[in-house]
mmCIF file of C-alpha atoms in Angstrom:
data_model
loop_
_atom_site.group_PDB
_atom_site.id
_atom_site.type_symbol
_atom_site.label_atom_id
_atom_site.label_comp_id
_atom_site.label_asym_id
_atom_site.label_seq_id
_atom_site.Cartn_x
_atom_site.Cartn_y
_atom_site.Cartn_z
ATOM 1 C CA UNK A 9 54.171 -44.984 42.914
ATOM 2 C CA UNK A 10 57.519 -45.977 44.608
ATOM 3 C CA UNK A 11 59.513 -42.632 43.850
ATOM 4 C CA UNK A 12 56.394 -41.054 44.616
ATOM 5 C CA UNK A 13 56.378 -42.036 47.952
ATOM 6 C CA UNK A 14 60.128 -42.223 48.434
ATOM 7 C CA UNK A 15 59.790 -37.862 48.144
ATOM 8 C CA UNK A 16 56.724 -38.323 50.444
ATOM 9 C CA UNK A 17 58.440 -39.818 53.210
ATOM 10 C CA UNK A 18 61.824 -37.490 52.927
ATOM 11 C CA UNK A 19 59.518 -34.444 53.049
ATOM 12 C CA UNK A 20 57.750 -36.529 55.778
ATOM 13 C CA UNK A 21 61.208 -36.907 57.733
ATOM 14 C CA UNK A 22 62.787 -33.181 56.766
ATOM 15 C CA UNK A 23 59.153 -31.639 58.140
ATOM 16 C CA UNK A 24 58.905 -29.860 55.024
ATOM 17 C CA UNK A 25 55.846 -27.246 55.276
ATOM 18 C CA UNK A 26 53.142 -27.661 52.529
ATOM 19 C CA UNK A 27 53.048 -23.708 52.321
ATOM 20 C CA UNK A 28 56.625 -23.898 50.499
ATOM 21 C CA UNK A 29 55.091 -26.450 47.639
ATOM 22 C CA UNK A 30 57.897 -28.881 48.668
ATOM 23 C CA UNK A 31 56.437 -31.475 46.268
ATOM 24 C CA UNK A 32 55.949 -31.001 42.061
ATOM 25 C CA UNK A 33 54.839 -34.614 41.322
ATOM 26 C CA UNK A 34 53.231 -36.180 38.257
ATOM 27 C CA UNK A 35 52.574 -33.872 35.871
ATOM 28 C CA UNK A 36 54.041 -30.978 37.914
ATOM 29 C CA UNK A 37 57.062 -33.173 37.825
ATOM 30 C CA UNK A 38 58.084 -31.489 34.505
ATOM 31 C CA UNK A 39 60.961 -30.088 32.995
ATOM 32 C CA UNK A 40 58.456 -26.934 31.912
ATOM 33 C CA UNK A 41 58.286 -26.423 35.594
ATOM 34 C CA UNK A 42 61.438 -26.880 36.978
ATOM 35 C CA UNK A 43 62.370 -24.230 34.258
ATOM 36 C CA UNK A 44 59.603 -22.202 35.420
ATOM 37 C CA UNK A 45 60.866 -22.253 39.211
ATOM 38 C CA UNK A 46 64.144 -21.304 38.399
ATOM 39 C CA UNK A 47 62.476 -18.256 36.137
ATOM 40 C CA UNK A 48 60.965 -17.360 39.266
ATOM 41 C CA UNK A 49 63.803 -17.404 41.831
ATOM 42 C CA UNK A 50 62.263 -20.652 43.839
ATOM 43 C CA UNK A 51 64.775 -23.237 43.137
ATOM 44 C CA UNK A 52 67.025 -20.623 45.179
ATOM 45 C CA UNK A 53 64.924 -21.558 48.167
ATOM 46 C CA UNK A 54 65.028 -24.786 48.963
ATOM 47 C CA UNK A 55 68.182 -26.051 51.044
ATOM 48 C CA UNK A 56 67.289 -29.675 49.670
ATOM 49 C CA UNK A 57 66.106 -31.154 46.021
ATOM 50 C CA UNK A 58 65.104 -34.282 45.515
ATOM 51 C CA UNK A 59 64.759 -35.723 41.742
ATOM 52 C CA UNK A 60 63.140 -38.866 42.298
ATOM 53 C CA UNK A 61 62.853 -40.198 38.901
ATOM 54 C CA UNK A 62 64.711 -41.927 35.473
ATOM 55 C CA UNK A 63 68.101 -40.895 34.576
ATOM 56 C CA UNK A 64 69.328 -41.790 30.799
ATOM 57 C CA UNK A 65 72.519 -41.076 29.091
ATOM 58 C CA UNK A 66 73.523 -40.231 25.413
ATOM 59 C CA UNK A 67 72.375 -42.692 23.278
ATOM 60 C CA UNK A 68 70.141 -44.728 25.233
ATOM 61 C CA UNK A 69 67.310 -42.637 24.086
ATOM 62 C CA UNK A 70 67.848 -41.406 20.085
ATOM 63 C CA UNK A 71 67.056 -37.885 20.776
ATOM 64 C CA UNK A 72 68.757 -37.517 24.101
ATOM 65 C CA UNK A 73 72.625 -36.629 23.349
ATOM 66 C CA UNK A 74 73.830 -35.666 26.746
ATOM 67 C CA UNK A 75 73.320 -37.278 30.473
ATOM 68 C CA UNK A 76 68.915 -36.319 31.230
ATOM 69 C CA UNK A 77 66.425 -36.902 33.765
ATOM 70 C CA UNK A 78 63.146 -38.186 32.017
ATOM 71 C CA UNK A 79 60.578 -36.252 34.110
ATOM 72 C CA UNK A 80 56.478 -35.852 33.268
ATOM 73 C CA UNK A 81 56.920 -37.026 29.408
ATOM 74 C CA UNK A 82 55.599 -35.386 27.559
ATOM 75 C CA UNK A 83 55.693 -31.957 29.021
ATOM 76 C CA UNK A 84 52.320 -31.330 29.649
ATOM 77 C CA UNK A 85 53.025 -27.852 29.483
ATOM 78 C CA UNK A 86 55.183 -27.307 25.692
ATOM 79 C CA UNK A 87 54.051 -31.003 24.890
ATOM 80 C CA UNK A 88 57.476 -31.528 24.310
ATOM 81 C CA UNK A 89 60.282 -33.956 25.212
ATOM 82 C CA UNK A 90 60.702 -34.633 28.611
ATOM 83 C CA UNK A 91 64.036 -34.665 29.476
ATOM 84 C CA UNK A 92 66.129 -32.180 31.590
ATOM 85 C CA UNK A 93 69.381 -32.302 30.085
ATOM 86 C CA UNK A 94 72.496 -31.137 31.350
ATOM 87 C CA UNK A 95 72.620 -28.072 29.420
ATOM 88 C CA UNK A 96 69.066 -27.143 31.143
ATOM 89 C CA UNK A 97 70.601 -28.020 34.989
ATOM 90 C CA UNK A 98 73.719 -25.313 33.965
ATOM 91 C CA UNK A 99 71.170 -22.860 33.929
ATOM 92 C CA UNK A 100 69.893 -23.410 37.436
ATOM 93 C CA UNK A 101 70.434 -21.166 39.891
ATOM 94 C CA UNK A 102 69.876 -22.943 43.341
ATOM 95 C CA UNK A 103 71.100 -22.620 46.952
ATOM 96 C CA UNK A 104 70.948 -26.402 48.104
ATOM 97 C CA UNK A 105 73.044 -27.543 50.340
ATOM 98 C CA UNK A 106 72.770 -30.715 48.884
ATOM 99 C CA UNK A 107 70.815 -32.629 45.282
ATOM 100 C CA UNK A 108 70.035 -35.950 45.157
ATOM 101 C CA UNK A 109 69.072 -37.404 42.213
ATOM 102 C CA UNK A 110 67.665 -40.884 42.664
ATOM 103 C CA UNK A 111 67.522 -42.081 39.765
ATOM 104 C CA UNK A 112 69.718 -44.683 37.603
ATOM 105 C CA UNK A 113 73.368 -43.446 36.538
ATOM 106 C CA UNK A 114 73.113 -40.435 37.216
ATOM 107 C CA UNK A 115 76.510 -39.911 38.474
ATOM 108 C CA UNK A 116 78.284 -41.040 35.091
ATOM 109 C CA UNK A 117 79.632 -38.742 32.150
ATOM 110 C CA UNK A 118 81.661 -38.568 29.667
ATOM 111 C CA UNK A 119 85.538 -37.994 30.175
ATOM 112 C CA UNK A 120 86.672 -34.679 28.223
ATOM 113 C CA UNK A 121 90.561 -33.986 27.993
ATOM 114 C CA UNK A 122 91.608 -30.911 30.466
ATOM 115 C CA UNK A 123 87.867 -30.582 31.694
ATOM 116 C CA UNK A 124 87.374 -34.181 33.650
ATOM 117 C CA UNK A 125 83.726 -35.612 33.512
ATOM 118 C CA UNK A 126 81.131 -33.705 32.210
ATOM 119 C CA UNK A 127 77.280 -34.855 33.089
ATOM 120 C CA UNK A 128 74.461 -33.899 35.714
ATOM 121 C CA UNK A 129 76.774 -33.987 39.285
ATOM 122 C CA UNK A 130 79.157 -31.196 37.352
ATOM 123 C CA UNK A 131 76.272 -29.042 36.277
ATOM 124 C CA UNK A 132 73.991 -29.487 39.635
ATOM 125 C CA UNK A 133 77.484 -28.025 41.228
ATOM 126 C CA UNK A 134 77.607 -25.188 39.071
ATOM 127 C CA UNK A 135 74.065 -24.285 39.796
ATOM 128 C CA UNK A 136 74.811 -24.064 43.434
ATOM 129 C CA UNK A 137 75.012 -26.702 45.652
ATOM 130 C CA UNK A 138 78.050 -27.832 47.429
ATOM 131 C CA UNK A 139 77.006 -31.356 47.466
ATOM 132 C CA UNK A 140 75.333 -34.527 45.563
ATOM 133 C CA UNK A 141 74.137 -37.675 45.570
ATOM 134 C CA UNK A 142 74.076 -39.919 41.973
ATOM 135 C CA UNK A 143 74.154 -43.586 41.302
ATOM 136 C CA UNK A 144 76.917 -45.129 39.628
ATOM 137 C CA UNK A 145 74.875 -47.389 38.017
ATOM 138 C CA UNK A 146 70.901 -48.572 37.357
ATOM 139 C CA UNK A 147 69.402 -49.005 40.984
ATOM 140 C CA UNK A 148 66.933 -50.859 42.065
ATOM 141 C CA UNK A 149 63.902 -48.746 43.197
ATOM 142 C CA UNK A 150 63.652 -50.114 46.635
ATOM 143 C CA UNK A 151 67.522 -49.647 47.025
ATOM 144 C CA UNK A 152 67.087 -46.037 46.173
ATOM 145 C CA UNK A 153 64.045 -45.400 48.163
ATOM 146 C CA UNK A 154 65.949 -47.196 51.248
ATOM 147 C CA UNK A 155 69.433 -44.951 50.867
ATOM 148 C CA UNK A 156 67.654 -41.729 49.930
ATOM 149 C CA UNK A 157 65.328 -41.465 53.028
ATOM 150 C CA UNK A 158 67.871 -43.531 55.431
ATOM 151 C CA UNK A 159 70.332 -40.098 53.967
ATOM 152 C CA UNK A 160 67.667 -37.748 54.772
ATOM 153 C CA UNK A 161 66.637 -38.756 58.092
ATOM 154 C CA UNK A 162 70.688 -39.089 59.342
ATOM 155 C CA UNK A 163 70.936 -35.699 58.076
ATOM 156 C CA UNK A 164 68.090 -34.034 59.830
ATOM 157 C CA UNK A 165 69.265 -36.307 63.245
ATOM 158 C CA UNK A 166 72.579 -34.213 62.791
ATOM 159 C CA UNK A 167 75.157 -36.490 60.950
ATOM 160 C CA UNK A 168 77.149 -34.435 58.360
ATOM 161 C CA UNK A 169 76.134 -35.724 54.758
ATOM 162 C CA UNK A 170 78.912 -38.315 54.014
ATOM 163 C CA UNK A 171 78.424 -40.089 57.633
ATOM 164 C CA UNK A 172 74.581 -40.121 56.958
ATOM 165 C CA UNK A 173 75.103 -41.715 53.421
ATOM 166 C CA UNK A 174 77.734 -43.918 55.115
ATOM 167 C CA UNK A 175 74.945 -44.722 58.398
ATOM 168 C CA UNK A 176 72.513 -45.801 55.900
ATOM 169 C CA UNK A 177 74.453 -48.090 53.782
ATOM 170 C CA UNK A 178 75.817 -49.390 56.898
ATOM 171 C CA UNK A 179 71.827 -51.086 57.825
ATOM 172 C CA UNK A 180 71.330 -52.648 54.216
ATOM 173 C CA UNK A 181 74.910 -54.192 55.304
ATOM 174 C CA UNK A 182 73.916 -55.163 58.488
ATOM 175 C CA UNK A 183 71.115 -56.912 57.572
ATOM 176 C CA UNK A 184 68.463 -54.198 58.886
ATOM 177 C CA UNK A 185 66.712 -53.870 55.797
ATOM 178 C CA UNK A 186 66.440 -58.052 54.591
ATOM 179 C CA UNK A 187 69.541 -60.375 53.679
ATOM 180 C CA UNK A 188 68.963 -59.433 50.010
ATOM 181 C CA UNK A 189 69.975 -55.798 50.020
ATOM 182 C CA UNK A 190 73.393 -56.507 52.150
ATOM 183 C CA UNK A 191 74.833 -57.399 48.512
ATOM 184 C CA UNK A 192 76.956 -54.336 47.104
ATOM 185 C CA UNK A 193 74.461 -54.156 43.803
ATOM 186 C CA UNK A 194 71.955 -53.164 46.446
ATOM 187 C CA UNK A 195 73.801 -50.192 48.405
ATOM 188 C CA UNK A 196 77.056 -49.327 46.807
ATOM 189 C CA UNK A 197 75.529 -47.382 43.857
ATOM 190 C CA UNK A 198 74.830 -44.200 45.585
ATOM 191 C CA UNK A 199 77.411 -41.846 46.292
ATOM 192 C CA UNK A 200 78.230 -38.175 47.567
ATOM 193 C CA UNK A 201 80.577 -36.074 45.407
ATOM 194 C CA UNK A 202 81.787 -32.606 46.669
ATOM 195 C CA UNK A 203 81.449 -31.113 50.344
ATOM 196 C CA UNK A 204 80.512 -34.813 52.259
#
């Protein structure tokens, strides 16, 4: 229920029509669909994704060998795992000006010698946005929920991305959001990597 209505509220704040199916939640919240979108050339079209959702990476689940976000599981589409893996995101093709994926480490990969760290902010980028924003580390849901749609509605006020991101950890420090979540734990996690 909490991611669910942290997407709500940012397609709430962005205006987002319900003609352009803005929202795939629950079931629709697959990895069959997102596949299925990109098949059809609608991933191009949105200037903003939201993955709202669990992030694992290799080895914390025994099939999953490379940095995943566990969506609708199982597919209720194939039936199968639910996990879109790194190798699925290459194969994107989108046009966002920026991803966020709130969701527990997603920003964290493995180091490879000559190619730097390979995981999901690397392969989002390839697909085709310019920009990201992945936690470091696990997050706590209300945490996420609080920088995600504090991001969002700096952005569509007119900030650039990095002073939005920076704006709304700025009121957990403050104090604007209760004395617990001025600790780092609660707002350093998220970050912006490429075009801030």
């Amino acid at each position: 229920q909490g991611m669910e209505g942290e997407v709500k509220e940012i397609k709430a704040i962005l205006g987002a029509s319900d003609q352009s199916r803005p929202l795939q939640l629950r079931d629709a919240a697959s990895r069959s669909n997102v596949l299925h979108l990109n098949e059809q050339g609608r991933l191009h079209d949105y200037r903003f994704v939201v993955f709202a959702c669990h992030g694992v990476l290799p080895g914390e689940v025994d099939q999953v060998q490379q940095p995943a976000l566990v969506l609708s599981h199982p597919d209720p589409r194939s039936g199968g795992e639910g996990f879109l893996t790194m190798a699925d995101v290459f194969g994107l093709k989108l046009n966002a000006d920026l991803v966020t994926l709130s969701a527990c480490n997603t920003g964290r990969g493995e180091g490879h010698r000559g190619e730097g760290a390979m995981g999901l902010t690397r392969a989002f980028m390839y697909a085709g946005t310019p920009a990201i924003s992945v936690t470091l580390w696990s997050i706590d849901s209300r945490s996420a929920t609080l920088l995600s749609t504090g991001l969002y509605r700096n952005i569509r006020d007119g900030k650039g991305r990095a002073e939005a991101l920076r704006d709304a950890k700025l009121r957990m420090i403050q104090g604007e959001e209760g004395d617990l979540y001025r600790h780092p734990f609660y707002w350093a996690p998220l970050v912006i990597f490429g075009d801030g």
